[in-house]
């Protein structure tokens, strides 16, 4: 495998990057409950759609899923459940492309998410996965089958920044960091308006996480890979993006009658787990549990290369994706701090 292809594979997808929670066609109450959840985005919320398409970006091999019920690899890029599994609670989230998906599965919740996806269509050019724009088309076919969608979740965006800008200079030939941030925010705005036109009104948008703290990014710093510290320049870029997002959302809301767009901070909850790991029972923040922990993911996190003994002591499952424990903490934050903001003033 050539160096460029190896890099392309290794930086494929990462953690919670942008989360949008929409209530569509449902009236909010003092205790909002959503009978179904519909999900768009990348592998942070992909329960296994990539199992059914022609791509190497799959998480359906052991030891992925060792802490999932039944200890089976489902296609989720973690040792167990994703943040959306916890938010969904007992509803269950099913990959929309699953050929044996039942009508009852459609009623409780589906995911259109695809590992290695992003707002920028260029992100998926070589991986051949499902773009966010194509996921909207899948959603249109879904609502023909099922009306009254209650909750929509989208996680995408960080992939674009790392895949096309930080590690591979594809978009860096066209944009500086500020220009590319604006490009991604425009794609996000277009997506929100598409979802709005399909009936969504209450939308919560989360910013980027501390992307410079991903183990794979520490490894790719090329200075001293063993000096494993978060990359402040990349974290700074994530924070500046988030500031732009905070300013953008009210402007979009003005253009969309009866809409509610609420920003939520994902950066700080994750950063808190990284900087104060002992408060969460975590002992390792700079390498992943599976494979080498510094580069391994997907095919390089397999049954031949052993995983650590206790993933719950790690922030990251592999060099890119969080453990089930981290997803559970993020889900608690979303349920406590984000979902209540969907209520009427």
mmCIF file of C-alpha atoms in Angstrom:
data_model
loop_
_atom_site.group_PDB
_atom_site.id
_atom_site.type_symbol
_atom_site.label_atom_id
_atom_site.label_comp_id
_atom_site.label_asym_id
_atom_site.label_seq_id
_atom_site.Cartn_x
_atom_site.Cartn_y
_atom_site.Cartn_z
ATOM 1 C CA UNK A 1 0.000 0.000 0.000
ATOM 2 C CA UNK A 2 1.434 3.369 -0.981
ATOM 3 C CA UNK A 3 2.006 6.076 1.620
ATOM 4 C CA UNK A 4 -0.779 8.285 0.272
ATOM 5 C CA UNK A 5 -3.280 5.419 0.234
ATOM 6 C CA UNK A 6 -2.232 4.374 3.711
ATOM 7 C CA UNK A 7 -2.827 7.892 5.021
ATOM 8 C CA UNK A 8 -6.140 7.987 3.193
ATOM 9 C CA UNK A 9 -7.240 4.823 4.949
ATOM 10 C CA UNK A 10 -6.040 5.752 8.384
ATOM 11 C CA UNK A 11 -7.732 9.142 8.701
ATOM 12 C CA UNK A 12 -11.045 7.986 7.319
ATOM 13 C CA UNK A 13 -13.461 8.870 10.112
ATOM 14 C CA UNK A 14 -13.506 10.162 13.615
ATOM 15 C CA UNK A 15 -15.647 11.093 16.504
ATOM 16 C CA UNK A 16 -18.716 13.193 17.042
ATOM 17 C CA UNK A 17 -18.240 16.111 14.753
ATOM 18 C CA UNK A 18 -21.583 17.762 14.135
ATOM 19 C CA UNK A 19 -24.810 16.599 15.634
ATOM 20 C CA UNK A 20 -28.171 17.949 14.536
ATOM 21 C CA UNK A 21 -31.244 16.854 16.433
ATOM 22 C CA UNK A 22 -34.529 17.787 14.765
ATOM 23 C CA UNK A 23 -38.114 17.306 15.801
ATOM 24 C CA UNK A 24 -40.106 16.808 12.635
ATOM 25 C CA UNK A 25 -43.879 16.666 12.483
ATOM 26 C CA UNK A 26 -44.239 16.281 16.277
ATOM 27 C CA UNK A 27 -45.510 18.621 18.980
ATOM 28 C CA UNK A 28 -43.116 19.272 21.855
ATOM 29 C CA UNK A 29 -44.292 18.785 25.441
ATOM 30 C CA UNK A 30 -42.802 19.448 28.828
ATOM 31 C CA UNK A 31 -41.098 16.055 28.553
ATOM 32 C CA UNK A 32 -40.358 15.590 24.852
ATOM 33 C CA UNK A 33 -40.471 11.975 23.749
ATOM 34 C CA UNK A 34 -39.658 10.835 20.248
ATOM 35 C CA UNK A 35 -41.300 7.641 18.914
ATOM 36 C CA UNK A 36 -38.680 7.297 16.198
ATOM 37 C CA UNK A 37 -35.159 8.493 15.443
ATOM 38 C CA UNK A 38 -33.745 9.088 11.970
ATOM 39 C CA UNK A 39 -29.998 9.590 11.610
ATOM 40 C CA UNK A 40 -27.705 11.069 8.965
ATOM 41 C CA UNK A 41 -23.936 11.420 8.937
ATOM 42 C CA UNK A 42 -20.678 9.485 9.255
ATOM 43 C CA UNK A 43 -19.422 6.482 11.189
ATOM 44 C CA UNK A 44 -19.947 8.134 14.552
ATOM 45 C CA UNK A 45 -23.627 7.300 13.987
ATOM 46 C CA UNK A 46 -23.399 4.516 11.383
ATOM 47 C CA UNK A 47 -24.802 1.266 12.861
ATOM 48 C CA UNK A 48 -23.720 -0.741 9.829
ATOM 49 C CA UNK A 49 -24.856 0.761 6.520
ATOM 50 C CA UNK A 50 -21.341 0.347 5.141
ATOM 51 C CA UNK A 51 -21.758 -3.416 5.538
ATOM 52 C CA UNK A 52 -24.054 -3.287 2.506
ATOM 53 C CA UNK A 53 -22.008 -1.157 0.111
ATOM 54 C CA UNK A 54 -18.752 -1.704 -1.763
ATOM 55 C CA UNK A 55 -16.190 0.006 0.480
ATOM 56 C CA UNK A 56 -13.252 -1.004 2.668
ATOM 57 C CA UNK A 57 -14.469 1.257 5.471
ATOM 58 C CA UNK A 58 -16.337 -1.307 7.564
ATOM 59 C CA UNK A 59 -16.449 -2.100 11.261
ATOM 60 C CA UNK A 60 -18.024 -5.544 10.997
ATOM 61 C CA UNK A 61 -15.000 -7.554 12.125
ATOM 62 C CA UNK A 62 -13.861 -8.578 15.599
ATOM 63 C CA UNK A 63 -12.904 -7.128 18.012
ATOM 64 C CA UNK A 64 -15.311 -4.330 17.053
ATOM 65 C CA UNK A 65 -18.477 -4.875 19.066
ATOM 66 C CA UNK A 66 -16.897 -6.809 21.945
ATOM 67 C CA UNK A 67 -19.051 -4.848 24.420
ATOM 68 C CA UNK A 68 -22.138 -4.709 22.208
ATOM 69 C CA UNK A 69 -25.040 -6.950 23.298
ATOM 70 C CA UNK A 70 -24.158 -10.432 22.100
ATOM 71 C CA UNK A 71 -20.503 -9.383 21.677
ATOM 72 C CA UNK A 72 -20.889 -9.187 17.893
ATOM 73 C CA UNK A 73 -19.371 -6.734 15.362
ATOM 74 C CA UNK A 74 -22.355 -4.919 13.849
ATOM 75 C CA UNK A 75 -20.548 -2.375 11.708
ATOM 76 C CA UNK A 76 -20.392 0.223 14.475
ATOM 77 C CA UNK A 77 -16.892 1.709 14.778
ATOM 78 C CA UNK A 78 -16.541 1.171 18.516
ATOM 79 C CA UNK A 79 -16.279 -1.562 21.100
ATOM 80 C CA UNK A 80 -20.013 -1.267 21.726
ATOM 81 C CA UNK A 81 -22.875 1.181 21.361
ATOM 82 C CA UNK A 82 -22.781 4.607 19.711
ATOM 83 C CA UNK A 83 -24.023 7.867 21.192
ATOM 84 C CA UNK A 84 -27.245 7.555 19.170
ATOM 85 C CA UNK A 85 -27.886 4.084 20.599
ATOM 86 C CA UNK A 86 -27.878 5.578 24.079
ATOM 87 C CA UNK A 87 -29.990 8.579 23.089
ATOM 88 C CA UNK A 88 -32.449 6.263 21.357
ATOM 89 C CA UNK A 89 -32.617 4.098 24.496
ATOM 90 C CA UNK A 90 -35.029 1.224 23.915
ATOM 91 C CA UNK A 91 -36.069 2.261 20.414
ATOM 92 C CA UNK A 92 -33.125 0.687 18.626
ATOM 93 C CA UNK A 93 -31.351 2.066 15.558
ATOM 94 C CA UNK A 94 -31.178 0.026 12.362
ATOM 95 C CA UNK A 95 -29.148 0.594 9.168
ATOM 96 C CA UNK A 96 -31.547 1.739 6.448
ATOM 97 C CA UNK A 97 -29.787 -0.438 3.852
ATOM 98 C CA UNK A 98 -30.303 -3.647 5.845
ATOM 99 C CA UNK A 99 -32.140 -5.906 3.351
ATOM 100 C CA UNK A 100 -34.193 -7.555 6.113
ATOM 101 C CA UNK A 101 -35.397 -4.287 7.671
ATOM 102 C CA UNK A 102 -38.984 -4.755 8.846
ATOM 103 C CA UNK A 103 -41.867 -2.285 8.891
ATOM 104 C CA UNK A 104 -41.571 -2.171 12.677
ATOM 105 C CA UNK A 105 -37.870 -1.285 12.346
ATOM 106 C CA UNK A 106 -38.863 1.610 10.098
ATOM 107 C CA UNK A 107 -41.305 2.847 12.716
ATOM 108 C CA UNK A 108 -38.812 2.858 15.605
ATOM 109 C CA UNK A 109 -35.752 4.348 13.932
ATOM 110 C CA UNK A 110 -33.241 4.049 11.115
ATOM 111 C CA UNK A 111 -29.827 5.418 10.244
ATOM 112 C CA UNK A 112 -28.732 6.620 6.826
ATOM 113 C CA UNK A 113 -25.256 7.349 8.175
ATOM 114 C CA UNK A 114 -22.219 5.992 6.346
ATOM 115 C CA UNK A 115 -18.686 5.645 7.675
ATOM 116 C CA UNK A 116 -16.263 8.040 5.927
ATOM 117 C CA UNK A 117 -19.058 10.408 4.921
ATOM 118 C CA UNK A 118 -19.084 14.186 5.225
ATOM 119 C CA UNK A 119 -20.735 17.421 4.088
ATOM 120 C CA UNK A 120 -18.068 17.787 1.388
ATOM 121 C CA UNK A 121 -18.804 15.258 -1.405
ATOM 122 C CA UNK A 122 -15.070 15.115 -2.155
ATOM 123 C CA UNK A 123 -14.587 13.356 1.193
ATOM 124 C CA UNK A 124 -16.277 10.229 -0.174
ATOM 125 C CA UNK A 125 -14.756 10.254 -3.655
ATOM 126 C CA UNK A 126 -12.218 7.474 -3.079
ATOM 127 C CA UNK A 127 -13.979 5.595 -0.291
ATOM 128 C CA UNK A 128 -17.203 5.109 -2.287
ATOM 129 C CA UNK A 129 -19.457 5.582 0.742
ATOM 130 C CA UNK A 130 -22.758 7.435 1.036
ATOM 131 C CA UNK A 131 -22.523 11.231 0.955
ATOM 132 C CA UNK A 132 -24.702 13.326 3.261
ATOM 133 C CA UNK A 133 -26.456 14.782 0.204
ATOM 134 C CA UNK A 134 -27.299 11.280 -1.012
ATOM 135 C CA UNK A 135 -28.555 10.410 2.471
ATOM 136 C CA UNK A 136 -31.168 13.142 2.056
ATOM 137 C CA UNK A 137 -32.424 11.355 -1.060
ATOM 138 C CA UNK A 138 -32.632 8.137 0.971
ATOM 139 C CA UNK A 139 -34.599 10.044 3.601
ATOM 140 C CA UNK A 140 -37.098 11.175 0.970
ATOM 141 C CA UNK A 141 -37.754 7.568 0.033
ATOM 142 C CA UNK A 142 -38.109 6.740 3.726
ATOM 143 C CA UNK A 143 -40.783 9.344 4.432
ATOM 144 C CA UNK A 144 -42.789 7.983 1.540
ATOM 145 C CA UNK A 145 -42.971 4.782 3.589
ATOM 146 C CA UNK A 146 -43.398 6.368 6.990
ATOM 147 C CA UNK A 147 -44.940 9.727 7.863
ATOM 148 C CA UNK A 148 -44.645 11.724 11.066
ATOM 149 C CA UNK A 149 -40.901 11.507 11.711
ATOM 150 C CA UNK A 150 -40.190 12.533 15.289
ATOM 151 C CA UNK A 151 -36.434 12.954 15.723
ATOM 152 C CA UNK A 152 -33.587 13.386 13.253
ATOM 153 C CA UNK A 153 -29.888 13.172 14.164
ATOM 154 C CA UNK A 154 -26.993 14.181 11.910
ATOM 155 C CA UNK A 155 -23.307 13.686 12.623
ATOM 156 C CA UNK A 156 -20.884 14.861 9.953
ATOM 157 C CA UNK A 157 -18.251 17.511 9.287
ATOM 158 C CA UNK A 158 -15.059 16.632 11.155
ATOM 159 C CA UNK A 159 -14.174 14.061 8.525
ATOM 160 C CA UNK A 160 -14.151 16.801 5.933
ATOM 161 C CA UNK A 161 -11.699 18.904 7.908
ATOM 162 C CA UNK A 162 -9.234 16.074 8.572
ATOM 163 C CA UNK A 163 -9.681 14.094 5.373
ATOM 164 C CA UNK A 164 -9.522 17.054 2.976
ATOM 165 C CA UNK A 165 -7.479 19.641 4.846
ATOM 166 C CA UNK A 166 -5.282 18.598 7.780
ATOM 167 C CA UNK A 167 -3.846 15.261 6.622
ATOM 168 C CA UNK A 168 -4.498 15.293 2.889
ATOM 169 C CA UNK A 169 -4.147 18.702 1.203
ATOM 170 C CA UNK A 170 -7.004 18.217 -1.275
ATOM 171 C CA UNK A 171 -9.011 21.297 -0.298
ATOM 172 C CA UNK A 172 -5.950 23.143 0.979
ATOM 173 C CA UNK A 173 -5.117 23.773 -2.684
ATOM 174 C CA UNK A 174 -8.342 25.805 -2.949
ATOM 175 C CA UNK A 175 -8.924 27.278 0.524
ATOM 176 C CA UNK A 176 -7.154 28.534 3.583
ATOM 177 C CA UNK A 177 -8.640 27.218 6.844
ATOM 178 C CA UNK A 178 -11.072 30.097 7.156
ATOM 179 C CA UNK A 179 -12.285 29.622 3.597
ATOM 180 C CA UNK A 180 -12.793 25.889 4.048
ATOM 181 C CA UNK A 181 -14.693 26.436 7.291
ATOM 182 C CA UNK A 182 -17.009 28.786 5.422
ATOM 183 C CA UNK A 183 -17.406 26.205 2.647
ATOM 184 C CA UNK A 184 -18.457 23.521 5.142
ATOM 185 C CA UNK A 185 -20.821 25.888 6.949
ATOM 186 C CA UNK A 186 -22.508 26.678 3.655
ATOM 187 C CA UNK A 187 -22.983 22.962 3.011
ATOM 188 C CA UNK A 188 -24.417 22.625 6.519
ATOM 189 C CA UNK A 189 -26.797 25.520 5.887
ATOM 190 C CA UNK A 190 -27.951 23.914 2.643
ATOM 191 C CA UNK A 191 -28.550 20.633 4.457
ATOM 192 C CA UNK A 192 -30.558 22.270 7.258
ATOM 193 C CA UNK A 193 -32.769 23.982 4.679
ATOM 194 C CA UNK A 194 -33.339 20.680 2.878
ATOM 195 C CA UNK A 195 -34.393 19.045 6.126
ATOM 196 C CA UNK A 196 -36.585 22.044 6.944
ATOM 197 C CA UNK A 197 -38.340 21.697 3.600
ATOM 198 C CA UNK A 198 -39.087 18.087 4.540
ATOM 199 C CA UNK A 199 -40.857 19.216 7.714
ATOM 200 C CA UNK A 200 -38.206 19.636 10.420
ATOM 201 C CA UNK A 201 -38.557 22.711 12.610
ATOM 202 C CA UNK A 202 -36.571 22.323 15.848
ATOM 203 C CA UNK A 203 -32.886 21.777 15.137
ATOM 204 C CA UNK A 204 -29.981 21.482 17.526
ATOM 205 C CA UNK A 205 -26.549 21.795 15.925
ATOM 206 C CA UNK A 206 -23.393 20.793 17.763
ATOM 207 C CA UNK A 207 -19.972 22.113 16.885
ATOM 208 C CA UNK A 208 -16.732 20.278 16.195
ATOM 209 C CA UNK A 209 -14.860 18.287 18.852
ATOM 210 C CA UNK A 210 -11.164 18.756 19.726
ATOM 211 C CA UNK A 211 -9.937 17.095 16.533
ATOM 212 C CA UNK A 212 -6.308 17.694 17.471
ATOM 213 C CA UNK A 213 -6.680 15.194 20.324
ATOM 214 C CA UNK A 214 -7.374 12.193 18.085
ATOM 215 C CA UNK A 215 -4.575 9.618 18.442
ATOM 216 C CA UNK A 216 -4.154 9.437 14.673
ATOM 217 C CA UNK A 217 -3.631 13.209 14.497
ATOM 218 C CA UNK A 218 -0.960 13.058 17.189
ATOM 219 C CA UNK A 219 0.785 10.342 15.159
ATOM 220 C CA UNK A 220 0.612 12.310 11.917
ATOM 221 C CA UNK A 221 2.201 15.402 13.432
ATOM 222 C CA UNK A 222 5.484 14.142 11.833
ATOM 223 C CA UNK A 223 7.646 15.850 14.444
ATOM 224 C CA UNK A 224 7.897 13.329 17.259
ATOM 225 C CA UNK A 225 5.025 10.790 17.071
ATOM 226 C CA UNK A 226 5.916 9.477 20.523
ATOM 227 C CA UNK A 227 5.356 12.912 22.078
ATOM 228 C CA UNK A 228 1.634 12.317 22.319
ATOM 229 C CA UNK A 229 -0.015 15.646 23.024
ATOM 230 C CA UNK A 230 -3.107 17.266 21.549
ATOM 231 C CA UNK A 231 -2.390 19.477 18.532
ATOM 232 C CA UNK A 232 -3.369 22.959 19.638
ATOM 233 C CA UNK A 233 -3.415 24.397 16.113
ATOM 234 C CA UNK A 234 -6.063 21.880 15.010
ATOM 235 C CA UNK A 235 -8.059 22.365 18.208
ATOM 236 C CA UNK A 236 -7.883 26.105 17.641
ATOM 237 C CA UNK A 237 -9.288 25.626 14.131
ATOM 238 C CA UNK A 238 -12.138 23.577 15.597
ATOM 239 C CA UNK A 239 -12.916 26.297 18.128
ATOM 240 C CA UNK A 240 -12.896 29.036 15.479
ATOM 241 C CA UNK A 241 -15.257 26.956 13.344
ATOM 242 C CA UNK A 242 -17.586 26.614 16.319
ATOM 243 C CA UNK A 243 -17.609 30.389 16.855
ATOM 244 C CA UNK A 244 -18.640 30.871 13.221
ATOM 245 C CA UNK A 245 -21.355 28.267 13.649
ATOM 246 C CA UNK A 246 -22.759 30.069 16.707
ATOM 247 C CA UNK A 247 -23.069 33.275 14.654
ATOM 248 C CA UNK A 248 -24.550 31.483 11.636
ATOM 249 C CA UNK A 249 -27.437 29.649 13.295
ATOM 250 C CA UNK A 250 -29.527 32.729 14.234
ATOM 251 C CA UNK A 251 -29.176 33.990 10.652
ATOM 252 C CA UNK A 252 -30.496 30.706 9.275
ATOM 253 C CA UNK A 253 -33.330 30.689 11.799
ATOM 254 C CA UNK A 254 -34.556 34.099 10.626
ATOM 255 C CA UNK A 255 -34.930 32.692 7.108
ATOM 256 C CA UNK A 256 -36.918 29.642 8.258
ATOM 257 C CA UNK A 257 -40.323 30.570 9.760
ATOM 258 C CA UNK A 258 -41.303 28.730 12.955
ATOM 259 C CA UNK A 259 -37.895 27.067 13.168
ATOM 260 C CA UNK A 260 -35.735 26.787 16.280
ATOM 261 C CA UNK A 261 -31.975 26.346 15.781
ATOM 262 C CA UNK A 262 -29.987 25.700 18.943
ATOM 263 C CA UNK A 263 -26.228 25.343 19.231
ATOM 264 C CA UNK A 264 -24.738 22.717 21.530
ATOM 265 C CA UNK A 265 -21.135 22.355 22.592
ATOM 266 C CA UNK A 266 -19.557 18.932 21.991
ATOM 267 C CA UNK A 267 -15.995 20.259 22.193
ATOM 268 C CA UNK A 268 -15.938 20.939 25.928
ATOM 269 C CA UNK A 269 -17.578 17.711 27.199
ATOM 270 C CA UNK A 270 -15.103 15.619 25.228
ATOM 271 C CA UNK A 271 -12.166 17.833 26.162
ATOM 272 C CA UNK A 272 -13.148 17.492 29.808
ATOM 273 C CA UNK A 273 -12.858 13.703 29.549
ATOM 274 C CA UNK A 274 -9.425 14.094 27.966
ATOM 275 C CA UNK A 275 -8.047 16.646 30.440
ATOM 276 C CA UNK A 276 -9.689 15.189 33.573
ATOM 277 C CA UNK A 277 -9.810 11.458 32.803
ATOM 278 C CA UNK A 278 -9.690 10.371 36.459
ATOM 279 C CA UNK A 279 -13.135 11.879 37.023
ATOM 280 C CA UNK A 280 -14.530 9.367 34.515
ATOM 281 C CA UNK A 281 -12.477 6.330 35.507
ATOM 282 C CA UNK A 282 -10.308 6.741 32.396
ATOM 283 C CA UNK A 283 -6.559 6.104 32.436
ATOM 284 C CA UNK A 284 -5.549 6.443 28.745
ATOM 285 C CA UNK A 285 -6.348 9.430 26.513
ATOM 286 C CA UNK A 286 -3.639 9.473 23.820
ATOM 287 C CA UNK A 287 -3.819 6.013 22.223
ATOM 288 C CA UNK A 288 -6.661 3.714 21.247
ATOM 289 C CA UNK A 289 -7.536 0.387 22.830
ATOM 290 C CA UNK A 290 -7.490 -1.675 19.630
ATOM 291 C CA UNK A 291 -4.573 -2.412 17.297
ATOM 292 C CA UNK A 292 -1.487 -0.282 17.752
ATOM 293 C CA UNK A 293 -3.643 2.482 19.211
ATOM 294 C CA UNK A 294 -1.772 5.118 17.213
ATOM 295 C CA UNK A 295 -2.779 4.258 13.631
ATOM 296 C CA UNK A 296 -5.030 1.211 13.631
ATOM 297 C CA UNK A 297 -8.702 1.258 12.657
ATOM 298 C CA UNK A 298 -11.061 -0.874 10.575
ATOM 299 C CA UNK A 299 -9.004 -3.678 8.998
ATOM 300 C CA UNK A 300 -6.034 -2.811 11.239
ATOM 301 C CA UNK A 301 -8.173 -3.387 14.319
ATOM 302 C CA UNK A 302 -8.917 -7.090 13.978
ATOM 303 C CA UNK A 303 -8.962 -10.391 15.842
ATOM 304 C CA UNK A 304 -5.277 -11.014 15.070
ATOM 305 C CA UNK A 305 -4.186 -7.722 16.655
ATOM 306 C CA UNK A 306 -5.406 -7.905 20.242
ATOM 307 C CA UNK A 307 -7.334 -5.140 21.936
ATOM 308 C CA UNK A 308 -6.664 -3.811 25.423
ATOM 309 C CA UNK A 309 -8.197 -5.641 28.349
ATOM 310 C CA UNK A 310 -10.552 -2.858 29.481
ATOM 311 C CA UNK A 311 -11.870 -0.417 26.832
ATOM 312 C CA UNK A 312 -13.785 1.522 29.494
ATOM 313 C CA UNK A 313 -10.450 2.915 30.716
ATOM 314 C CA UNK A 314 -9.779 4.467 27.281
ATOM 315 C CA UNK A 315 -11.192 7.545 25.573
ATOM 316 C CA UNK A 316 -10.588 6.011 22.140
ATOM 317 C CA UNK A 317 -11.420 2.528 20.891
ATOM 318 C CA UNK A 318 -9.036 2.717 17.938
ATOM 319 C CA UNK A 319 -6.861 5.581 16.729
ATOM 320 C CA UNK A 320 -9.897 7.591 15.635
ATOM 321 C CA UNK A 321 -13.136 6.483 17.252
ATOM 322 C CA UNK A 322 -14.302 6.759 20.874
ATOM 323 C CA UNK A 323 -15.163 3.891 23.157
ATOM 324 C CA UNK A 324 -18.682 3.003 24.183
ATOM 325 C CA UNK A 325 -18.027 4.668 27.547
ATOM 326 C CA UNK A 326 -17.281 8.017 25.912
ATOM 327 C CA UNK A 327 -20.341 7.761 23.654
ATOM 328 C CA UNK A 328 -22.444 7.069 26.742
ATOM 329 C CA UNK A 329 -21.111 10.186 28.487
ATOM 330 C CA UNK A 330 -21.809 12.312 25.406
ATOM 331 C CA UNK A 331 -25.326 10.889 25.210
ATOM 332 C CA UNK A 332 -25.968 11.853 28.844
ATOM 333 C CA UNK A 333 -24.850 15.385 28.033
ATOM 334 C CA UNK A 334 -27.138 15.565 24.980
ATOM 335 C CA UNK A 335 -30.168 14.263 26.869
ATOM 336 C CA UNK A 336 -29.580 16.619 29.815
ATOM 337 C CA UNK A 337 -28.411 19.783 28.073
ATOM 338 C CA UNK A 338 -29.644 19.610 24.489
ATOM 339 C CA UNK A 339 -33.001 17.859 24.219
ATOM 340 C CA UNK A 340 -34.734 20.186 26.746
ATOM 341 C CA UNK A 341 -33.852 23.150 24.527
ATOM 342 C CA UNK A 342 -36.283 21.798 21.940
ATOM 343 C CA UNK A 343 -39.160 22.746 24.230
ATOM 344 C CA UNK A 344 -41.178 25.907 23.500
ATOM 345 C CA UNK A 345 -40.034 29.050 25.290
#
